[in-house]
mmCIF file with all atom_site columns, C-alpha atoms in Angstrom:
data_model
loop_
_atom_site.group_PDB
_atom_site.id
_atom_site.type_symbol
_atom_site.label_atom_id
_atom_site.label_alt_id
_atom_site.label_comp_id
_atom_site.label_asym_id
_atom_site.label_entity_id
_atom_site.label_seq_id
_atom_site.pdbx_PDB_ins_code
_atom_site.Cartn_x
_atom_site.Cartn_y
_atom_site.Cartn_z
_atom_site.occupancy
_atom_site.B_iso_or_equiv
_atom_site.pdbx_formal_charge
_atom_site.auth_seq_id
_atom_site.auth_comp_id
_atom_site.auth_asym_id
_atom_site.auth_atom_id
_atom_site.pdbx_PDB_model_num
ATOM 1   C CA . MET A 1 1   ? -54.158 52.909 26.731  1.00 43.00 ? 24  MET A CA 1
ATOM 2   C CA . ARG A 1 2   ? -52.264 49.398 26.790  1.00 48.00 ? 25  ARG A CA 1
ATOM 3   C CA . THR A 1 3   ? -50.000 47.942 28.560  1.00 50.00 ? 26  THR A CA 1
ATOM 4   C CA . ILE A 1 4   ? -46.478 45.400 27.592  1.00 57.00 ? 27  ILE A CA 1
ATOM 5   C CA . GLN A 1 5   ? -46.209 42.240 28.473  1.00 68.00 ? 28  GLN A CA 1
ATOM 6   C CA . PHE A 1 6   ? -42.961 41.616 29.543  1.00 79.00 ? 29  PHE A CA 1
ATOM 7   C CA . THR A 1 7   ? -41.370 38.550 29.703  1.00 86.00 ? 30  THR A CA 1
ATOM 8   C CA . GLU A 1 8   ? -40.361 35.923 32.336  1.00 90.00 ? 31  GLU A CA 1
ATOM 9   C CA . ARG A 1 9   ? -37.371 37.993 32.875  1.00 92.00 ? 32  ARG A CA 1
ATOM 10  C CA . GLN A 1 10  ? -37.971 40.957 32.233  1.00 91.00 ? 33  GLN A CA 1
ATOM 11  C CA . LYS A 1 11  ? -39.987 39.990 35.444  1.00 91.00 ? 34  LYS A CA 1
ATOM 12  C CA . ARG A 1 12  ? -37.544 39.614 38.092  1.00 94.00 ? 35  ARG A CA 1
ATOM 13  C CA . ILE A 1 13  ? -34.875 42.440 36.437  1.00 94.00 ? 36  ILE A CA 1
ATOM 14  C CA . ILE A 1 14  ? -37.704 43.947 37.983  1.00 93.00 ? 37  ILE A CA 1
ATOM 15  C CA . ASN A 1 15  ? -37.739 41.978 41.013  1.00 94.00 ? 38  ASN A CA 1
ATOM 16  C CA . ILE A 1 16  ? -33.654 42.812 41.710  1.00 95.00 ? 39  ILE A CA 1
ATOM 17  C CA . VAL A 1 17  ? -33.547 45.993 40.999  1.00 94.00 ? 40  VAL A CA 1
ATOM 18  C CA . LYS A 1 18  ? -37.096 47.027 43.890  1.00 93.00 ? 41  LYS A CA 1
ATOM 19  C CA . LYS A 1 19  ? -34.670 44.904 45.667  1.00 94.00 ? 42  LYS A CA 1
ATOM 20  C CA . ASN A 1 20  ? -30.956 46.575 45.347  1.00 95.00 ? 43  ASN A CA 1
ATOM 21  C CA . GLU A 1 21  ? -31.951 49.536 43.249  1.00 93.00 ? 44  GLU A CA 1
ATOM 22  C CA . PRO A 1 22  ? -29.232 51.458 42.186  1.00 93.00 ? 45  PRO A CA 1
ATOM 23  C CA . ILE A 1 23  ? -28.241 48.725 40.754  1.00 94.00 ? 46  ILE A CA 1
ATOM 24  C CA . THR A 1 24  ? -25.660 49.119 37.918  1.00 94.00 ? 47  THR A CA 1
ATOM 25  C CA . SER A 1 25  ? -26.451 46.260 34.742  1.00 93.00 ? 48  SER A CA 1
ATOM 26  C CA . GLU A 1 26  ? -23.345 44.587 35.804  1.00 93.00 ? 49  GLU A CA 1
ATOM 27  C CA . ALA A 1 27  ? -24.196 43.936 38.994  1.00 95.00 ? 50  ALA A CA 1
ATOM 28  C CA . ILE A 1 28  ? -28.068 42.455 37.160  1.00 95.00 ? 51  ILE A CA 1
ATOM 29  C CA . ALA A 1 29  ? -26.675 40.652 34.552  1.00 94.00 ? 52  ALA A CA 1
ATOM 30  C CA . LYS A 1 30  ? -24.565 38.908 37.371  1.00 95.00 ? 53  LYS A CA 1
ATOM 31  C CA . LYS A 1 31  ? -27.544 37.594 40.013  1.00 95.00 ? 54  LYS A CA 1
ATOM 32  C CA . LEU A 1 32  ? -29.053 35.995 36.796  1.00 95.00 ? 55  LEU A CA 1
ATOM 33  C CA . LYS A 1 33  ? -25.910 34.614 35.523  1.00 94.00 ? 56  LYS A CA 1
ATOM 34  C CA . LEU A 1 34  ? -26.138 35.829 32.231  1.00 93.00 ? 57  LEU A CA 1
ATOM 35  C CA . THR A 1 35  ? -24.333 38.706 30.421  1.00 92.00 ? 58  THR A CA 1
ATOM 36  C CA . ARG A 1 36  ? -24.808 42.845 30.253  1.00 88.00 ? 59  ARG A CA 1
ATOM 37  C CA . ALA A 1 37  ? -25.301 41.695 26.230  1.00 88.00 ? 60  ALA A CA 1
ATOM 38  C CA . THR A 1 38  ? -27.769 39.047 26.559  1.00 89.00 ? 61  THR A CA 1
ATOM 39  C CA . LEU A 1 39  ? -29.854 41.754 28.997  1.00 91.00 ? 62  LEU A CA 1
ATOM 40  C CA . ARG A 1 40  ? -29.353 45.013 26.809  1.00 87.00 ? 63  ARG A CA 1
ATOM 41  C CA . THR A 1 41  ? -32.990 44.313 24.880  1.00 84.00 ? 64  THR A CA 1
ATOM 42  C CA . ASP A 1 42  ? -34.565 43.674 27.964  1.00 87.00 ? 65  ASP A CA 1
ATOM 43  C CA . LEU A 1 43  ? -33.301 47.074 30.131  1.00 90.00 ? 66  LEU A CA 1
ATOM 44  C CA . ALA A 1 44  ? -33.798 48.933 26.817  1.00 84.00 ? 67  ALA A CA 1
ATOM 45  C CA . ILE A 1 45  ? -37.957 48.268 27.188  1.00 81.00 ? 68  ILE A CA 1
ATOM 46  C CA . LEU A 1 46  ? -38.116 48.245 30.526  1.00 85.00 ? 69  LEU A CA 1
ATOM 47  C CA . THR A 1 47  ? -36.709 51.927 30.546  1.00 83.00 ? 70  THR A CA 1
ATOM 48  C CA . MET A 1 48  ? -38.683 52.839 26.952  1.00 74.00 ? 71  MET A CA 1
ATOM 49  C CA . ALA A 1 49  ? -41.192 51.119 29.104  1.00 72.00 ? 72  ALA A CA 1
ATOM 50  C CA . GLY A 1 50  ? -41.482 53.510 32.336  1.00 75.00 ? 73  GLY A CA 1
ATOM 51  C CA . VAL A 1 51  ? -40.315 50.692 34.378  1.00 85.00 ? 74  VAL A CA 1
ATOM 52  C CA . LEU A 1 52  ? -36.825 51.207 34.815  1.00 88.00 ? 75  LEU A CA 1
ATOM 53  C CA . ASP A 1 53  ? -35.067 54.730 34.670  1.00 87.00 ? 76  ASP A CA 1
ATOM 54  C CA . ALA A 1 54  ? -31.381 54.756 33.917  1.00 88.00 ? 77  ALA A CA 1
ATOM 55  C CA . ARG A 1 55  ? -29.353 57.314 35.592  1.00 88.00 ? 78  ARG A CA 1
ATOM 56  C CA . PRO A 1 56  ? -25.293 57.460 34.206  1.00 84.00 ? 79  PRO A CA 1
ATOM 57  C CA . LYS A 1 57  ? -22.386 56.476 36.332  1.00 83.00 ? 80  LYS A CA 1
ATOM 58  C CA . VAL A 1 58  ? -25.384 55.843 38.779  1.00 90.00 ? 81  VAL A CA 1
ATOM 59  C CA . GLY A 1 59  ? -27.545 52.506 37.563  1.00 92.00 ? 82  GLY A CA 1
ATOM 60  C CA . TYR A 1 60  ? -30.717 51.290 37.833  1.00 94.00 ? 83  TYR A CA 1
ATOM 61  C CA . PHE A 1 61  ? -34.058 52.923 39.262  1.00 92.00 ? 84  PHE A CA 1
ATOM 62  C CA . TYR A 1 62  ? -37.450 50.757 39.394  1.00 92.00 ? 85  TYR A CA 1
ATOM 63  C CA . SER A 1 63  ? -40.004 53.983 38.741  1.00 84.00 ? 86  SER A CA 1
ATOM 64  C CA . GLY A 1 64  ? -43.104 52.924 40.307  1.00 69.00 ? 87  GLY A CA 1
ATOM 65  C CA . LYS A 1 65  ? -45.492 52.768 36.821  1.00 60.00 ? 88  LYS A CA 1
ATOM 66  C CA . SER A 1 66  ? -47.802 49.863 36.011  1.00 50.00 ? 89  SER A CA 1
ATOM 67  C CA . THR A 1 67  ? -47.969 51.499 33.024  1.00 47.00 ? 90  THR A CA 1
ATOM 68  C CA . ILE A 1 68  ? -46.499 52.327 29.845  1.00 50.00 ? 91  ILE A CA 1
ATOM 69  C CA . ASN A 1 69  ? -44.732 56.295 29.965  1.00 56.00 ? 92  ASN A CA 1
ATOM 70  C CA . TYR A 1 70  ? -45.329 58.904 28.196  1.00 58.00 ? 93  TYR A CA 1
ATOM 71  C CA . PHE A 1 71  ? -42.976 59.510 25.532  1.00 66.00 ? 94  PHE A CA 1
ATOM 72  C CA . ALA A 1 72  ? -44.130 55.232 24.873  1.00 66.00 ? 95  ALA A CA 1
ATOM 73  C CA . GLU A 1 73  ? -47.211 56.215 25.097  1.00 69.00 ? 96  GLU A CA 1
ATOM 74  C CA . ARG A 1 74  ? -47.608 57.947 22.260  1.00 74.00 ? 97  ARG A CA 1
ATOM 75  C CA . ILE A 1 75  ? -45.522 56.346 19.678  1.00 78.00 ? 98  ILE A CA 1
ATOM 76  C CA . SER A 1 76  ? -47.430 53.660 21.033  1.00 78.00 ? 99  SER A CA 1
ATOM 77  C CA . ASN A 1 77  ? -50.485 55.218 19.133  1.00 85.00 ? 100 ASN A CA 1
ATOM 78  C CA . ILE A 1 78  ? -48.665 56.049 16.463  1.00 91.00 ? 101 ILE A CA 1
ATOM 79  C CA . LYS A 1 79  ? -49.005 53.463 13.647  1.00 94.00 ? 102 LYS A CA 1
ATOM 80  C CA . VAL A 1 80  ? -46.337 52.350 11.171  1.00 95.00 ? 103 VAL A CA 1
ATOM 81  C CA . SER A 1 81  ? -48.304 53.266 8.360   1.00 95.00 ? 104 SER A CA 1
ATOM 82  C CA . GLU A 1 82  ? -47.722 57.120 9.288   1.00 94.00 ? 105 GLU A CA 1
ATOM 83  C CA . VAL A 1 83  ? -43.476 57.197 9.725   1.00 94.00 ? 106 VAL A CA 1
ATOM 84  C CA . LYS A 1 84  ? -42.655 54.740 6.672   1.00 94.00 ? 107 LYS A CA 1
ATOM 85  C CA . SER A 1 85  ? -40.651 54.730 3.836   1.00 95.00 ? 108 SER A CA 1
ATOM 86  C CA . LEU A 1 86  ? -40.370 53.829 0.503   1.00 95.00 ? 109 LEU A CA 1
ATOM 87  C CA . PRO A 1 87  ? -38.303 49.934 0.253   1.00 95.00 ? 110 PRO A CA 1
ATOM 88  C CA . VAL A 1 88  ? -36.088 48.992 -2.048  1.00 96.00 ? 111 VAL A CA 1
ATOM 89  C CA . VAL A 1 89  ? -37.211 45.633 -3.593  1.00 97.00 ? 112 VAL A CA 1
ATOM 90  C CA . VAL A 1 90  ? -35.047 43.436 -6.481  1.00 97.00 ? 113 VAL A CA 1
ATOM 91  C CA . SER A 1 91  ? -36.347 40.745 -7.894  1.00 96.00 ? 114 SER A CA 1
ATOM 92  C CA . GLU A 1 92  ? -34.516 36.359 -6.307  1.00 94.00 ? 115 GLU A CA 1
ATOM 93  C CA . GLY A 1 93  ? -32.462 36.828 -10.015 1.00 95.00 ? 116 GLY A CA 1
ATOM 94  C CA . THR A 1 94  ? -30.680 39.824 -9.484  1.00 96.00 ? 117 THR A CA 1
ATOM 95  C CA . SER A 1 95  ? -26.625 39.356 -9.584  1.00 96.00 ? 118 SER A CA 1
ATOM 96  C CA . VAL A 1 96  ? -24.974 40.206 -5.904  1.00 95.00 ? 119 VAL A CA 1
ATOM 97  C CA . TYR A 1 97  ? -23.282 43.094 -7.640  1.00 95.00 ? 120 TYR A CA 1
ATOM 98  C CA . ASP A 1 98  ? -26.218 44.292 -9.200  1.00 96.00 ? 121 ASP A CA 1
ATOM 99  C CA . ALA A 1 99  ? -27.879 44.072 -5.488  1.00 96.00 ? 122 ALA A CA 1
ATOM 100 C CA . ILE A 1 100 ? -24.508 45.678 -4.162  1.00 94.00 ? 123 ILE A CA 1
ATOM 101 C CA . VAL A 1 101 ? -25.521 48.887 -6.393  1.00 95.00 ? 124 VAL A CA 1
ATOM 102 C CA . THR A 1 102 ? -29.035 48.793 -5.378  1.00 95.00 ? 125 THR A CA 1
ATOM 103 C CA . LEU A 1 103 ? -28.197 48.781 -1.823  1.00 94.00 ? 126 LEU A CA 1
ATOM 104 C CA . PHE A 1 104 ? -26.044 52.693 -2.252  1.00 93.00 ? 127 PHE A CA 1
ATOM 105 C CA . LEU A 1 105 ? -27.137 54.345 -4.574  1.00 95.00 ? 128 LEU A CA 1
ATOM 106 C CA . GLU A 1 106 ? -30.838 53.438 -2.778  1.00 94.00 ? 129 GLU A CA 1
ATOM 107 C CA . ASP A 1 107 ? -28.511 54.664 0.742   1.00 92.00 ? 130 ASP A CA 1
ATOM 108 C CA . VAL A 1 108 ? -30.218 51.122 2.083   1.00 93.00 ? 131 VAL A CA 1
ATOM 109 C CA . GLY A 1 109 ? -28.812 49.048 4.408   1.00 91.00 ? 132 GLY A CA 1
ATOM 110 C CA . THR A 1 110 ? -31.202 46.811 3.565   1.00 95.00 ? 133 THR A CA 1
ATOM 111 C CA . ILE A 1 111 ? -32.735 45.705 0.650   1.00 96.00 ? 134 ILE A CA 1
ATOM 112 C CA . PHE A 1 112 ? -35.913 43.055 0.177   1.00 97.00 ? 135 PHE A CA 1
ATOM 113 C CA . VAL A 1 113 ? -36.307 40.214 -2.046  1.00 97.00 ? 136 VAL A CA 1
ATOM 114 C CA . THR A 1 114 ? -39.817 39.058 -4.210  1.00 96.00 ? 137 THR A CA 1
ATOM 115 C CA . THR A 1 115 ? -40.147 36.044 -6.576  1.00 94.00 ? 138 THR A CA 1
ATOM 116 C CA . GLU A 1 116 ? -43.470 36.358 -8.621  1.00 92.00 ? 139 GLU A CA 1
ATOM 117 C CA . GLY A 1 117 ? -44.719 39.585 -6.445  1.00 92.00 ? 140 GLY A CA 1
ATOM 118 C CA . LEU A 1 118 ? -44.560 38.186 -3.183  1.00 96.00 ? 141 LEU A CA 1
ATOM 119 C CA . LEU A 1 119 ? -41.436 39.167 -0.058  1.00 97.00 ? 142 LEU A CA 1
ATOM 120 C CA . SER A 1 120 ? -39.371 35.418 -0.354  1.00 96.00 ? 143 SER A CA 1
ATOM 121 C CA . GLY A 1 121 ? -35.895 37.132 1.564   1.00 96.00 ? 144 GLY A CA 1
ATOM 122 C CA . VAL A 1 122 ? -34.018 40.111 2.610   1.00 97.00 ? 145 VAL A CA 1
ATOM 123 C CA . VAL A 1 123 ? -30.406 41.241 2.509   1.00 96.00 ? 146 VAL A CA 1
ATOM 124 C CA . SER A 1 124 ? -27.796 42.695 4.837   1.00 93.00 ? 147 SER A CA 1
ATOM 125 C CA . ARG A 1 125 ? -25.221 44.652 4.060   1.00 92.00 ? 148 ARG A CA 1
ATOM 126 C CA . LYS A 1 126 ? -23.545 41.893 6.199   1.00 90.00 ? 149 LYS A CA 1
ATOM 127 C CA . ASP A 1 127 ? -24.850 39.380 3.193   1.00 91.00 ? 150 ASP A CA 1
ATOM 128 C CA . PHE A 1 128 ? -23.094 41.620 1.199   1.00 92.00 ? 151 PHE A CA 1
ATOM 129 C CA . LEU A 1 129 ? -20.071 41.991 2.954   1.00 89.00 ? 152 LEU A CA 1
ATOM 130 C CA . LYS A 1 130 ? -19.815 38.526 3.263   1.00 88.00 ? 153 LYS A CA 1
ATOM 131 C CA . SER A 1 131 ? -19.678 36.998 -0.348  1.00 86.00 ? 154 SER A CA 1
ATOM 132 C CA . ALA A 1 132 ? -18.386 40.024 -1.390  1.00 83.00 ? 155 ALA A CA 1
ATOM 133 C CA . ILE A 1 133 ? -14.781 38.611 0.880   1.00 85.00 ? 156 ILE A CA 1
ATOM 134 C CA . GLY A 1 134 ? -15.980 34.855 0.330   1.00 75.00 ? 157 GLY A CA 1
ATOM 135 C CA . GLY A 1 135 ? -14.385 34.826 -3.268  1.00 76.00 ? 158 GLY A CA 1
ATOM 136 C CA . THR A 1 136 ? -17.468 34.421 -4.777  1.00 79.00 ? 159 THR A CA 1
ATOM 137 C CA . ASP A 1 137 ? -18.141 35.968 -8.499  1.00 88.00 ? 160 ASP A CA 1
ATOM 138 C CA . ILE A 1 138 ? -20.856 38.359 -7.523  1.00 91.00 ? 161 ILE A CA 1
ATOM 139 C CA . ASN A 1 139 ? -20.932 39.373 -11.260 1.00 92.00 ? 162 ASN A CA 1
ATOM 140 C CA . LYS A 1 140 ? -22.682 35.494 -11.622 1.00 92.00 ? 163 LYS A CA 1
ATOM 141 C CA . ILE A 1 141 ? -24.967 35.025 -8.270  1.00 93.00 ? 164 ILE A CA 1
ATOM 142 C CA . PRO A 1 142 ? -27.732 35.368 -8.390  1.00 95.00 ? 165 PRO A CA 1
ATOM 143 C CA . VAL A 1 143 ? -28.673 37.188 -5.468  1.00 96.00 ? 166 VAL A CA 1
ATOM 144 C CA . GLY A 1 144 ? -31.078 34.840 -3.424  1.00 94.00 ? 167 GLY A CA 1
ATOM 145 C CA . VAL A 1 145 ? -28.283 32.618 -2.647  1.00 94.00 ? 168 VAL A CA 1
ATOM 146 C CA . ILE A 1 146 ? -27.398 34.579 -0.104  1.00 94.00 ? 169 ILE A CA 1
ATOM 147 C CA . MET A 1 147 ? -30.277 36.430 0.646   1.00 95.00 ? 170 MET A CA 1
ATOM 148 C CA . THR A 1 148 ? -32.500 34.980 3.879   1.00 94.00 ? 171 THR A CA 1
ATOM 149 C CA . ARG A 1 149 ? -35.201 33.374 3.450   1.00 94.00 ? 172 ARG A CA 1
ATOM 150 C CA . MET A 1 150 ? -39.106 33.054 5.008   1.00 91.00 ? 173 MET A CA 1
ATOM 151 C CA . PRO A 1 151 ? -41.140 32.433 6.951   1.00 89.00 ? 174 PRO A CA 1
ATOM 152 C CA . ASN A 1 152 ? -36.866 33.495 8.685   1.00 93.00 ? 175 ASN A CA 1
ATOM 153 C CA . ILE A 1 153 ? -37.592 36.690 8.329   1.00 95.00 ? 176 ILE A CA 1
ATOM 154 C CA . VAL A 1 154 ? -39.913 39.754 11.192  1.00 96.00 ? 177 VAL A CA 1
ATOM 155 C CA . VAL A 1 155 ? -42.146 41.535 8.987   1.00 97.00 ? 178 VAL A CA 1
ATOM 156 C CA . THR A 1 156 ? -44.389 44.745 10.916  1.00 97.00 ? 179 THR A CA 1
ATOM 157 C CA . GLU A 1 157 ? -48.436 45.770 9.004   1.00 96.00 ? 180 GLU A CA 1
ATOM 158 C CA . PRO A 1 158 ? -49.255 49.070 8.797   1.00 96.00 ? 181 PRO A CA 1
ATOM 159 C CA . ASP A 1 159 ? -51.452 49.002 11.717  1.00 96.00 ? 182 ASP A CA 1
ATOM 160 C CA . GLU A 1 160 ? -48.642 47.948 13.496  1.00 95.00 ? 183 GLU A CA 1
ATOM 161 C CA . SER A 1 161 ? -47.689 50.513 16.679  1.00 92.00 ? 184 SER A CA 1
ATOM 162 C CA . VAL A 1 162 ? -44.196 51.594 16.273  1.00 91.00 ? 185 VAL A CA 1
ATOM 163 C CA . LEU A 1 163 ? -43.741 51.125 19.559  1.00 87.00 ? 186 LEU A CA 1
ATOM 164 C CA . ASP A 1 164 ? -44.193 47.028 18.496  1.00 90.00 ? 187 ASP A CA 1
ATOM 165 C CA . ALA A 1 165 ? -41.978 47.730 15.708  1.00 93.00 ? 188 ALA A CA 1
ATOM 166 C CA . ALA A 1 166 ? -39.912 49.272 17.711  1.00 89.00 ? 189 ALA A CA 1
ATOM 167 C CA . ILE A 1 167 ? -39.366 46.733 19.463  1.00 88.00 ? 190 ILE A CA 1
ATOM 168 C CA . LYS A 1 168 ? -39.218 44.608 16.990  1.00 91.00 ? 191 LYS A CA 1
ATOM 169 C CA . ILE A 1 169 ? -35.737 45.452 15.682  1.00 90.00 ? 192 ILE A CA 1
ATOM 170 C CA . ILE A 1 170 ? -34.114 46.097 19.104  1.00 86.00 ? 193 ILE A CA 1
ATOM 171 C CA . GLU A 1 171 ? -35.159 41.797 19.734  1.00 86.00 ? 194 GLU A CA 1
ATOM 172 C CA . HIS A 1 172 ? -34.140 40.773 16.511  1.00 89.00 ? 195 HIS A CA 1
ATOM 173 C CA . GLN A 1 173 ? -31.281 43.322 15.479  1.00 87.00 ? 196 GLN A CA 1
ATOM 174 C CA . VAL A 1 174 ? -31.867 44.174 12.279  1.00 91.00 ? 197 VAL A CA 1
ATOM 175 C CA . ASP A 1 175 ? -31.787 47.827 10.525  1.00 91.00 ? 198 ASP A CA 1
ATOM 176 C CA . SER A 1 176 ? -35.742 47.355 9.313   1.00 94.00 ? 199 SER A CA 1
ATOM 177 C CA . LEU A 1 177 ? -38.390 45.543 8.771   1.00 97.00 ? 200 LEU A CA 1
ATOM 178 C CA . PRO A 1 178 ? -41.215 45.057 5.746   1.00 97.00 ? 201 PRO A CA 1
ATOM 179 C CA . ILE A 1 179 ? -44.240 46.156 5.642   1.00 98.00 ? 202 ILE A CA 1
ATOM 180 C CA . VAL A 1 180 ? -46.587 44.312 4.200   1.00 97.00 ? 203 VAL A CA 1
ATOM 181 C CA . GLU A 1 181 ? -49.875 43.421 3.774   1.00 96.00 ? 204 GLU A CA 1
ATOM 182 C CA . LYS A 1 182 ? -51.141 39.282 2.663   1.00 94.00 ? 205 LYS A CA 1
ATOM 183 C CA . ILE A 1 183 ? -51.917 39.095 -0.542  1.00 94.00 ? 206 ILE A CA 1
ATOM 184 C CA . LYS A 1 184 ? -52.338 35.981 -3.123  1.00 90.00 ? 207 LYS A CA 1
ATOM 185 C CA . ASN A 1 185 ? -50.179 37.023 -6.634  1.00 87.00 ? 208 ASN A CA 1
ATOM 186 C CA . GLU A 1 186 ? -51.827 36.146 -10.279 1.00 86.00 ? 209 GLU A CA 1
ATOM 187 C CA . ASN A 1 187 ? -50.815 32.666 -9.597  1.00 87.00 ? 210 ASN A CA 1
ATOM 188 C CA . GLY A 1 188 ? -52.475 31.743 -6.338  1.00 88.00 ? 211 GLY A CA 1
ATOM 189 C CA . GLU A 1 189 ? -50.395 31.835 -4.076  1.00 90.00 ? 212 GLU A CA 1
ATOM 190 C CA . GLU A 1 190 ? -51.116 33.662 -0.375  1.00 93.00 ? 213 GLU A CA 1
ATOM 191 C CA . GLY A 1 191 ? -47.950 35.842 0.504   1.00 94.00 ? 214 GLY A CA 1
ATOM 192 C CA . TYR A 1 192 ? -46.717 39.066 1.851   1.00 96.00 ? 215 TYR A CA 1
ATOM 193 C CA . LYS A 1 193 ? -46.831 41.697 0.003   1.00 96.00 ? 216 LYS A CA 1
ATOM 194 C CA . VAL A 1 194 ? -43.862 44.964 0.089   1.00 97.00 ? 217 VAL A CA 1
ATOM 195 C CA . ILE A 1 195 ? -46.206 48.028 0.795   1.00 97.00 ? 218 ILE A CA 1
ATOM 196 C CA . GLY A 1 196 ? -43.379 50.171 2.644   1.00 97.00 ? 219 GLY A CA 1
ATOM 197 C CA . ARG A 1 197 ? -40.162 49.831 5.166   1.00 96.00 ? 220 ARG A CA 1
ATOM 198 C CA . ILE A 1 198 ? -39.507 50.440 8.074   1.00 96.00 ? 221 ILE A CA 1
ATOM 199 C CA . SER A 1 199 ? -36.342 51.637 10.049  1.00 93.00 ? 222 SER A CA 1
ATOM 200 C CA . LYS A 1 200 ? -34.139 52.774 12.746  1.00 89.00 ? 223 LYS A CA 1
ATOM 201 C CA . THR A 1 201 ? -33.858 55.865 11.041  1.00 89.00 ? 224 THR A CA 1
ATOM 202 C CA . ASN A 1 202 ? -37.140 56.257 10.698  1.00 90.00 ? 225 ASN A CA 1
ATOM 203 C CA . ILE A 1 203 ? -38.147 55.793 14.411  1.00 88.00 ? 226 ILE A CA 1
ATOM 204 C CA . THR A 1 204 ? -35.116 58.450 15.198  1.00 86.00 ? 227 THR A CA 1
ATOM 205 C CA . ARG A 1 205 ? -36.069 60.435 12.972  1.00 86.00 ? 228 ARG A CA 1
ATOM 206 C CA . LEU A 1 206 ? -40.253 60.657 15.022  1.00 86.00 ? 229 LEU A CA 1
ATOM 207 C CA . PHE A 1 207 ? -38.919 60.992 18.113  1.00 79.00 ? 230 PHE A CA 1
ATOM 208 C CA . VAL A 1 208 ? -36.646 63.515 17.429  1.00 78.00 ? 231 VAL A CA 1
ATOM 209 C CA . ASP A 1 209 ? -40.475 65.454 15.624  1.00 80.00 ? 232 ASP A CA 1
ATOM 210 C CA . ILE A 1 210 ? -41.688 64.700 19.503  1.00 72.00 ? 233 ILE A CA 1
ATOM 211 C CA . ALA A 1 211 ? -38.656 65.667 21.498  1.00 64.00 ? 234 ALA A CA 1
ATOM 212 C CA . ASN A 1 212 ? -38.672 68.943 20.060  1.00 65.00 ? 235 ASN A CA 1
ATOM 213 C CA . THR A 1 213 ? -42.967 69.335 20.053  1.00 61.00 ? 236 THR A CA 1
ATOM 214 C CA . GLU A 1 214 ? -43.458 69.067 23.236  1.00 52.00 ? 237 GLU A CA 1
#
């Protein structure tokens, strides 16, 4: 069984809850002089890990558990490769218009961009929306102009646990992660080859499947 390494802020939250339970997220945020939005990810991780227990209209309690709970243990033992979906990939020279068409035809929230076979960027629905309302000619602008480029892309690998992937999605506020493996392309350049994707939908479906089998 594995344990989660908590951040200093998460440790402070645990101590606050221990001393003041039950306590609302608003009260926790006030004690830390932060906003509720800032703490949302921390509270989600601590609740999923089983350290805190959340009760509607009451607040947070300290559960007393020092290791991840049963549900978190289950998903920490499932690899990303077991729940992955096919990635939707376009080349960097693809026009924004064609990429938008691909996005809707494939019914995904994120498209991965490759250059010479290696992951070079990611484009989300928000990126496309900004481009479309910005007055640019989306038929002439390549998707490479609007994408988020490496190394500013969060990735996951086939052997990483679904729990770790879910935490990355929450922490970085993204719709999905590219599943990658390290390779060298024909030019000898090192980088990532996109071999799949894991999204909020994949993870939610897994949660439902686990719940229905218990």
